[in-house]
mmCIF file of C-alpha atoms in Angstrom:
data_model
loop_
_atom_site.group_PDB
_atom_site.id
_atom_site.type_symbol
_atom_site.label_atom_id
_atom_site.label_comp_id
_atom_site.label_asym_id
_atom_site.label_seq_id
_atom_site.Cartn_x
_atom_site.Cartn_y
_atom_site.Cartn_z
ATOM 1 C CA MET R 1 24.403 -14.066 0.608
ATOM 2 C CA ALA R 2 21.106 -13.809 -1.208
ATOM 3 C CA ASP R 3 20.361 -11.059 -3.689
ATOM 4 C CA LEU R 4 17.958 -8.832 -1.759
ATOM 5 C CA ARG R 5 17.291 -6.413 -4.609
ATOM 6 C CA VAL R 6 13.728 -5.940 -5.806
ATOM 7 C CA ASN R 7 12.212 -3.868 -8.584
ATOM 8 C CA ILE R 8 9.064 -1.771 -8.316
ATOM 9 C CA ALA R 9 7.899 -0.299 -11.612
ATOM 10 C CA GLY R 10 11.448 0.154 -12.866
ATOM 11 C CA VAL R 11 12.867 1.423 -9.571
ATOM 12 C CA THR R 12 15.478 -0.912 -8.079
ATOM 13 C CA LEU R 13 15.628 -1.142 -4.289
ATOM 14 C CA LYS R 14 18.632 -2.723 -2.564
ATOM 15 C CA ASN R 15 16.225 -4.692 -0.375
ATOM 16 C CA PRO R 16 12.420 -4.954 -0.047
ATOM 17 C CA VAL R 17 11.996 -3.123 3.272
ATOM 18 C CA ILE R 18 10.533 0.409 3.299
ATOM 19 C CA PRO R 19 9.431 2.452 6.322
ATOM 20 C CA ALA R 20 5.841 3.428 5.631
ATOM 21 C CA SER R 21 4.620 6.960 5.165
ATOM 22 C CA GLY R 22 3.852 8.686 8.427
ATOM 23 C CA ALA R 23 5.891 6.311 10.564
ATOM 24 C CA PHE R 24 9.334 7.591 9.670
ATOM 25 C CA GLY R 25 8.843 11.287 9.014
ATOM 26 C CA PHE R 26 11.566 12.314 6.591
ATOM 27 C CA GLY R 27 14.092 10.025 8.272
ATOM 28 C CA ARG R 28 16.016 12.626 10.231
ATOM 29 C CA GLU R 29 15.073 11.255 13.659
ATOM 30 C CA TYR R 30 16.225 7.759 12.731
ATOM 31 C CA GLU R 31 19.523 8.454 11.037
ATOM 32 C CA VAL R 32 21.075 9.120 14.440
ATOM 33 C CA LEU R 33 20.504 5.383 15.063
ATOM 34 C CA TYR R 34 21.643 3.895 11.745
ATOM 35 C CA PRO R 35 22.475 4.892 8.173
ATOM 36 C CA LEU R 36 19.330 5.264 6.092
ATOM 37 C CA SER R 37 21.292 3.669 3.249
ATOM 38 C CA LYS R 38 20.568 0.296 4.860
ATOM 39 C CA LEU R 39 16.901 0.635 3.912
ATOM 40 C CA GLY R 40 15.424 -0.367 0.600
ATOM 41 C CA GLY R 41 13.625 2.944 0.421
ATOM 42 C CA ILE R 42 11.709 5.503 2.435
ATOM 43 C CA ALA R 43 8.060 6.421 1.921
ATOM 44 C CA THR R 44 8.037 10.015 3.084
ATOM 45 C CA LYS R 45 5.543 11.707 5.365
ATOM 46 C CA GLY R 46 2.345 12.326 3.461
ATOM 47 C CA THR R 47 2.772 15.705 1.795
ATOM 48 C CA THR R 48 0.054 18.119 0.744
ATOM 49 C CA LEU R 49 0.148 21.193 -1.472
ATOM 50 C CA ASN R 50 0.283 23.570 1.478
ATOM 51 C CA ARG R 51 1.358 23.174 5.085
ATOM 52 C CA LYS R 52 -1.083 21.291 7.329
ATOM 53 C CA ASP R 53 -1.105 21.306 11.111
ATOM 54 C CA GLY R 54 -3.161 18.141 11.258
ATOM 55 C CA ASN R 55 -5.959 17.248 13.639
ATOM 56 C CA PRO R 56 -6.168 18.514 17.225
ATOM 57 C CA PRO R 57 -4.942 16.205 20.008
ATOM 58 C CA PRO R 58 -5.464 13.694 21.382
ATOM 59 C CA ARG R 59 -4.752 11.949 18.111
ATOM 60 C CA ILE R 60 -3.039 8.699 19.128
ATOM 61 C CA ALA R 61 -4.643 5.834 21.059
ATOM 62 C CA GLU R 62 -3.488 2.347 21.915
ATOM 63 C CA THR R 63 -5.513 -0.721 20.962
ATOM 64 C CA PRO R 64 -4.907 -4.410 21.651
ATOM 65 C CA SER R 65 -1.999 -5.378 19.367
ATOM 66 C CA GLY R 66 -2.101 -2.061 17.601
ATOM 67 C CA MET R 67 -2.794 1.651 17.641
ATOM 68 C CA LEU R 68 -5.199 4.260 16.335
ATOM 69 C CA ASN R 69 -4.010 7.508 14.842
ATOM 70 C CA SER R 70 -5.791 10.588 13.592
ATOM 71 C CA VAL R 71 -2.768 12.786 12.961
ATOM 72 C CA GLY R 72 -4.484 14.230 9.915
ATOM 73 C CA LEU R 73 -1.561 14.548 7.510
ATOM 74 C CA GLN R 74 0.441 17.105 9.470
ATOM 75 C CA ASN R 75 3.263 18.163 7.152
ATOM 76 C CA PRO R 76 5.204 21.240 6.000
ATOM 77 C CA GLY R 77 3.881 21.273 2.421
ATOM 78 C CA ILE R 78 5.369 20.260 -0.915
ATOM 79 C CA ASP R 79 7.634 23.282 -1.448
ATOM 80 C CA HIS R 80 9.315 22.774 1.930
ATOM 81 C CA PHE R 81 9.728 19.080 1.140
ATOM 82 C CA ILE R 82 11.396 19.803 -2.194
ATOM 83 C CA ARG R 83 13.583 22.559 -0.806
ATOM 84 C CA GLU R 84 14.580 21.204 2.622
ATOM 85 C CA GLU R 85 13.927 17.484 2.895
ATOM 86 C CA LEU R 86 14.473 15.970 -0.534
ATOM 87 C CA PRO R 87 18.148 17.020 -0.958
ATOM 88 C CA HIS R 88 18.946 15.462 2.406
ATOM 89 C CA LEU R 89 17.091 12.249 1.574
ATOM 90 C CA LYS R 90 18.788 11.952 -1.815
ATOM 91 C CA ALA R 91 22.156 12.082 -0.080
ATOM 92 C CA CYS R 92 21.206 9.029 2.007
ATOM 93 C CA ASP R 93 21.606 6.475 -0.808
ATOM 94 C CA THR R 94 18.162 4.946 -0.653
ATOM 95 C CA ALA R 95 15.088 5.138 -2.867
ATOM 96 C CA VAL R 96 12.847 8.115 -2.102
ATOM 97 C CA ILE R 97 9.134 7.443 -2.469
ATOM 98 C CA ALA R 98 7.233 10.704 -2.135
ATOM 99 C CA ASN R 99 3.857 10.096 -0.544
ATOM 100 C CA VAL R 100 1.388 12.771 -1.611
ATOM 101 C CA ALA R 101 -2.195 13.566 -0.690
ATOM 102 C CA GLY R 102 -4.689 16.302 -1.365
ATOM 103 C CA ALA R 103 -8.217 17.422 -0.612
ATOM 104 C CA THR R 104 -8.891 17.796 -4.340
ATOM 105 C CA VAL R 105 -7.764 16.209 -7.568
ATOM 106 C CA GLU R 106 -6.279 19.533 -8.576
ATOM 107 C CA ASP R 107 -4.100 19.612 -5.459
ATOM 108 C CA CYS R 108 -2.690 16.169 -6.186
ATOM 109 C CA VAL R 109 -2.036 17.069 -9.819
ATOM 110 C CA GLU R 110 -0.171 20.216 -8.809
ATOM 111 C CA ILE R 111 1.973 18.298 -6.316
ATOM 112 C CA ALA R 112 2.859 15.766 -9.008
ATOM 113 C CA ARG R 113 3.805 18.575 -11.382
ATOM 114 C CA ARG R 114 6.128 20.108 -8.812
ATOM 115 C CA LEU R 115 7.756 16.736 -8.171
ATOM 116 C CA GLU R 116 8.258 16.029 -11.872
ATOM 117 C CA SER R 117 11.538 17.939 -12.127
ATOM 118 C CA THR R 118 12.902 16.627 -8.827
ATOM 119 C CA GLU R 119 14.943 13.539 -8.015
ATOM 120 C CA VAL R 120 12.233 11.581 -6.220
ATOM 121 C CA ASP R 121 12.316 7.994 -7.419
ATOM 122 C CA MET R 122 8.589 7.335 -7.197
ATOM 123 C CA ILE R 123 5.320 8.962 -6.216
ATOM 124 C CA GLU R 124 2.959 7.178 -3.841
ATOM 125 C CA LEU R 125 -0.488 8.673 -4.296
ATOM 126 C CA ASN R 126 -2.446 8.380 -1.071
ATOM 127 C CA ILE R 127 -6.122 8.012 -1.915
ATOM 128 C CA SER R 128 -6.859 6.172 1.300
ATOM 129 C CA CYS R 129 -6.170 8.330 4.362
ATOM 130 C CA PRO R 130 -9.078 7.654 6.763
ATOM 131 C CA ASN R 131 -8.583 10.578 9.125
ATOM 132 C CA VAL R 132 -8.944 13.736 7.100
ATOM 133 C CA LYS R 133 -12.305 15.382 6.557
ATOM 134 C CA GLN R 134 -11.970 16.067 2.829
ATOM 135 C CA GLY R 135 -10.467 13.992 0.060
ATOM 136 C CA GLY R 136 -8.554 11.227 1.739
ATOM 137 C CA ALA R 137 -10.556 8.041 1.871
ATOM 138 C CA ALA R 138 -13.264 9.540 -0.321
ATOM 139 C CA PHE R 139 -11.054 9.114 -3.390
ATOM 140 C CA GLY R 140 -10.213 5.516 -2.625
ATOM 141 C CA VAL R 141 -13.543 3.909 -1.842
ATOM 142 C CA HIS R 142 -15.151 4.122 -5.291
ATOM 143 C CA CYS R 143 -13.738 2.826 -8.550
ATOM 144 C CA GLU R 144 -14.694 5.941 -10.484
ATOM 145 C CA SER R 145 -13.056 8.442 -8.131
ATOM 146 C CA ALA R 146 -9.990 6.222 -7.635
ATOM 147 C CA ALA R 147 -9.536 5.903 -11.383
ATOM 148 C CA GLY R 148 -10.213 9.590 -11.964
ATOM 149 C CA ILE R 149 -7.555 10.904 -9.599
ATOM 150 C CA THR R 150 -5.063 8.279 -10.761
ATOM 151 C CA GLU R 151 -5.567 9.229 -14.396
ATOM 152 C CA ALA R 152 -5.203 12.932 -13.637
ATOM 153 C CA VAL R 153 -1.973 12.476 -11.677
ATOM 154 C CA ARG R 154 -0.654 10.053 -14.283
ATOM 155 C CA LYS R 155 -0.985 12.780 -16.920
ATOM 156 C CA ALA R 156 0.896 15.235 -14.703
ATOM 157 C CA THR R 157 4.074 13.208 -14.203
ATOM 158 C CA THR R 158 6.353 10.682 -15.827
ATOM 159 C CA LYS R 159 7.536 9.446 -12.436
ATOM 160 C CA PRO R 160 6.634 5.867 -11.518
ATOM 161 C CA LEU R 161 3.231 6.121 -9.855
ATOM 162 C CA MET R 162 2.170 3.870 -6.988
ATOM 163 C CA VAL R 163 -1.344 4.232 -5.599
ATOM 164 C CA LYS R 164 -1.980 3.503 -1.914
ATOM 165 C CA LEU R 165 -5.269 1.672 -1.435
ATOM 166 C CA SER R 166 -7.804 1.710 1.367
ATOM 167 C CA PRO R 167 -9.003 -1.481 3.073
ATOM 168 C CA ASN R 168 -12.243 0.277 4.023
ATOM 169 C CA VAL R 169 -14.025 -0.950 0.908
ATOM 170 C CA THR R 170 -16.275 -3.805 -0.130
ATOM 171 C CA ASP R 171 -13.876 -5.287 -2.711
ATOM 172 C CA ILE R 172 -10.341 -3.962 -2.845
ATOM 173 C CA THR R 173 -9.590 -5.846 -6.066
ATOM 174 C CA GLU R 174 -12.087 -3.670 -7.935
ATOM 175 C CA ILE R 175 -10.281 -0.521 -6.796
ATOM 176 C CA ALA R 176 -6.912 -2.047 -7.693
ATOM 177 C CA ARG R 177 -8.066 -2.922 -11.199
ATOM 178 C CA ALA R 178 -9.519 0.563 -11.634
ATOM 179 C CA VAL R 179 -6.281 2.369 -10.773
ATOM 180 C CA GLU R 180 -4.268 -0.076 -12.858
ATOM 181 C CA ALA R 181 -6.447 0.690 -15.874
ATOM 182 C CA ALA R 182 -6.056 4.419 -15.153
ATOM 183 C CA GLY R 183 -2.267 4.278 -15.360
ATOM 184 C CA ALA R 184 -0.901 3.245 -11.961
ATOM 185 C CA ASP R 185 2.488 1.533 -12.210
ATOM 186 C CA ALA R 186 2.099 -0.180 -8.811
ATOM 187 C CA VAL R 187 -0.244 -0.334 -5.830
ATOM 188 C CA SER R 188 0.512 -0.339 -2.116
ATOM 189 C CA LEU R 189 -1.838 -1.757 0.521
ATOM 190 C CA ILE R 190 -3.276 -1.717 3.028
ATOM 191 C CA ASN R 191 -3.646 1.682 4.574
ATOM 192 C CA THR R 192 -5.152 1.735 8.059
ATOM 193 C CA LEU R 193 -8.557 0.332 8.951
ATOM 194 C CA LEU R 194 -11.069 2.800 10.324
ATOM 195 C CA GLY R 195 -11.484 2.347 14.077
ATOM 196 C CA MET R 196 -12.656 4.006 17.267
ATOM 197 C CA ARG R 197 -12.042 3.905 21.038
ATOM 198 C CA ILE R 198 -14.246 5.435 23.752
ATOM 199 C CA ASP R 199 -13.237 6.751 27.151
ATOM 200 C CA ILE R 200 -15.898 5.137 29.363
ATOM 201 C CA LYS R 201 -15.318 7.638 32.174
ATOM 202 C CA ASN R 202 -16.272 10.740 30.227
ATOM 203 C CA ARG R 203 -18.255 8.964 27.484
ATOM 204 C CA ARG R 204 -16.279 10.647 24.740
ATOM 205 C CA PRO R 205 -14.149 9.176 21.959
ATOM 206 C CA ILE R 206 -10.489 9.008 22.971
ATOM 207 C CA LEU R 207 -9.496 10.642 19.691
ATOM 208 C CA LYS R 208 -10.563 14.255 19.206
ATOM 209 C CA ASN R 209 -11.334 13.327 15.600
ATOM 210 C CA ASN R 210 -13.675 10.615 16.960
ATOM 211 C CA VAL R 211 -12.294 7.983 14.602
ATOM 212 C CA GLY R 212 -8.840 7.117 13.305
ATOM 213 C CA GLY R 213 -6.803 4.628 11.376
ATOM 214 C CA MET R 214 -5.926 1.333 13.065
ATOM 215 C CA SER R 215 -2.538 -0.235 12.407
ATOM 216 C CA GLY R 216 -0.250 -2.760 14.049
ATOM 217 C CA PRO R 217 -0.026 -6.559 14.331
ATOM 218 C CA ALA R 218 -3.784 -6.976 14.775
ATOM 219 C CA VAL R 219 -4.436 -5.983 11.148
ATOM 220 C CA PHE R 220 -1.756 -8.241 9.630
ATOM 221 C CA PRO R 221 -3.981 -11.202 8.616
ATOM 222 C CA ILE R 222 -6.394 -8.812 6.900
ATOM 223 C CA ALA R 223 -3.503 -7.169 5.056
ATOM 224 C CA VAL R 224 -2.108 -10.530 3.901
ATOM 225 C CA ARG R 225 -5.522 -11.554 2.580
ATOM 226 C CA MET R 226 -5.976 -8.311 0.676
ATOM 227 C CA VAL R 227 -2.448 -8.364 -0.760
ATOM 228 C CA TRP R 228 -3.018 -11.924 -1.967
ATOM 229 C CA GLN R 229 -6.331 -10.981 -3.574
ATOM 230 C CA VAL R 230 -4.943 -7.892 -5.290
ATOM 231 C CA ALA R 231 -1.763 -9.632 -6.465
ATOM 232 C CA ASN R 232 -3.976 -12.160 -8.218
ATOM 233 C CA ALA R 233 -6.168 -9.450 -9.723
ATOM 234 C CA VAL R 234 -3.623 -7.069 -11.289
ATOM 235 C CA LYS R 235 -0.468 -7.318 -13.370
ATOM 236 C CA ILE R 236 1.352 -4.369 -11.766
ATOM 237 C CA PRO R 237 3.589 -4.766 -8.681
ATOM 238 C CA VAL R 238 2.023 -4.868 -5.237
ATOM 239 C CA VAL R 239 3.748 -3.440 -2.162
ATOM 240 C CA GLY R 240 2.350 -4.946 1.038
ATOM 241 C CA MET R 241 1.900 -3.309 4.426
ATOM 242 C CA GLY R 242 -0.292 -3.559 7.472
ATOM 243 C CA GLY R 243 1.080 -5.007 10.691
ATOM 244 C CA VAL R 244 4.426 -6.172 9.302
ATOM 245 C CA THR R 245 6.515 -6.511 12.467
ATOM 246 C CA THR R 246 9.035 -9.331 11.970
ATOM 247 C CA TRP R 247 10.999 -10.896 9.140
ATOM 248 C CA LYS R 248 8.563 -13.808 9.187
ATOM 249 C CA ASP R 249 5.748 -11.347 8.499
ATOM 250 C CA ALA R 250 7.729 -9.967 5.561
ATOM 251 C CA VAL R 251 8.231 -13.455 4.120
ATOM 252 C CA GLU R 252 4.527 -14.153 4.512
ATOM 253 C CA MET R 253 3.535 -10.879 2.879
ATOM 254 C CA MET R 254 5.873 -11.489 -0.045
ATOM 255 C CA MET R 255 4.622 -15.050 -0.490
ATOM 256 C CA ALA R 256 1.115 -13.573 -0.680
ATOM 257 C CA GLY R 257 2.258 -11.557 -3.696
ATOM 258 C CA ALA R 258 4.073 -8.446 -2.483
ATOM 259 C CA VAL R 259 7.314 -7.431 -4.193
ATOM 260 C CA ALA R 260 8.279 -5.348 -1.153
ATOM 261 C CA VAL R 261 6.902 -4.474 2.264
ATOM 262 C CA GLN R 262 6.348 -1.278 4.193
ATOM 263 C CA MET R 263 6.595 -1.088 7.984
ATOM 264 C CA GLY R 264 4.783 1.437 10.165
ATOM 265 C CA ALA R 265 3.570 0.836 13.711
ATOM 266 C CA ALA R 266 6.388 -1.625 14.425
ATOM 267 C CA ILE R 267 8.931 1.182 14.132
ATOM 268 C CA PHE R 268 7.346 3.117 16.989
ATOM 269 C CA GLN R 269 7.911 0.166 19.294
ATOM 270 C CA ASN R 270 11.310 -0.775 17.894
ATOM 271 C CA PRO R 271 13.099 1.718 15.629
ATOM 272 C CA PHE R 272 15.507 -1.019 14.552
ATOM 273 C CA ALA R 273 12.678 -3.252 13.285
ATOM 274 C CA PRO R 274 13.357 -2.556 9.567
ATOM 275 C CA LEU R 275 16.997 -3.619 9.910
ATOM 276 C CA GLU R 276 15.997 -6.755 11.810
ATOM 277 C CA VAL R 277 13.580 -7.642 9.007
ATOM 278 C CA ILE R 278 16.279 -7.114 6.372
ATOM 279 C CA ASP R 279 18.707 -9.366 8.277
ATOM 280 C CA GLY R 280 15.997 -11.966 8.817
ATOM 281 C CA LEU R 281 15.101 -12.060 5.129
ATOM 282 C CA ASP R 282 18.767 -12.567 4.283
ATOM 283 C CA ARG R 283 19.101 -15.475 6.737
ATOM 284 C CA TYR R 284 15.860 -17.072 5.597
ATOM 285 C CA CYS R 285 16.961 -17.028 1.979
ATOM 286 C CA ASP R 286 20.378 -18.468 2.830
ATOM 287 C CA GLU R 287 18.948 -21.216 5.018
ATOM 288 C CA ASN R 288 16.399 -22.214 2.385
ATOM 289 C CA GLY R 289 18.623 -22.052 -0.698
ATOM 290 C CA ILE R 290 16.862 -19.026 -2.161
ATOM 291 C CA ASP R 291 19.215 -17.052 -4.390
ATOM 292 C CA LYS R 292 16.972 -14.007 -4.858
ATOM 293 C CA VAL R 293 14.505 -12.604 -2.349
ATOM 294 C CA SER R 294 12.288 -11.657 -5.282
ATOM 295 C CA ASP R 295 11.618 -15.372 -5.760
ATOM 296 C CA LEU R 296 9.457 -15.228 -2.632
ATOM 297 C CA THR R 297 6.891 -12.987 -4.357
ATOM 298 C CA GLY R 298 3.720 -14.985 -4.988
ATOM 299 C CA ALA R 299 5.282 -18.239 -3.789
ATOM 300 C CA VAL R 300 2.238 -19.277 -1.746
ATOM 301 C CA GLN R 301 0.493 -22.400 -2.983
ATOM 302 C CA PRO R 302 -3.214 -22.117 -2.094
ATOM 303 C CA TRP R 303 -5.116 -25.282 -1.301
#
């Protein structure tokens, strides 16, 4: 069997497959189906300083080969996470990646401070959420603001810091370089693409928020392109996501330069998708004489 372990900024994962933030909650709904220990890690539901109820419904809409969501970071707040969810996750024998978001830099700094003394393995700083009215994508679309919030959070914690990037920008490599220079230990990409659907009967947007983040297989080629560009622009690890549905997608994403992959929309359709990807990666490595799955990272040979 191949060695499926990968390393992200000093954190060793038993395999490179991670349910993405927002798609897996805090894992409780899925552990009735399989042990969470089978996963490389879990990126937790995006957590803010205080409880958020999220956006009003309707906040989910189907699209061809994908979905739109405008959930709006509904979550119980950082203190609840630390008190109620983190101990349970730490008992599951998988890496815990705490995804955090805030409307202000100060909020994100305070969350990082509260996580500093906990057992989370890594912080994923979400500067790219497209469906909240404040903060969110605003931090991630300009180099200066992306670097500023990264630097501030970096000073607040010694935890490995991964910054989640937005695809809704002119040049994602510029943002990636900016957060790398500001102290990010890794980057994850892509977050959802901003999209919209309209109900032609009542002439209103389907989502109450008007717009939302598009995910699913339709965005996969865009994600692969951006991961490849960023992996060639920075020296820190890149975690790839965006439409990863099958093990073949995971191989492709890793060949583009990702050290690990996150899966989101695919889990809603098939909750066993992460395990199928792990098994598929193992078979692919065995059948192709690859001793370590990490050897796939950056293996593409451009023309």
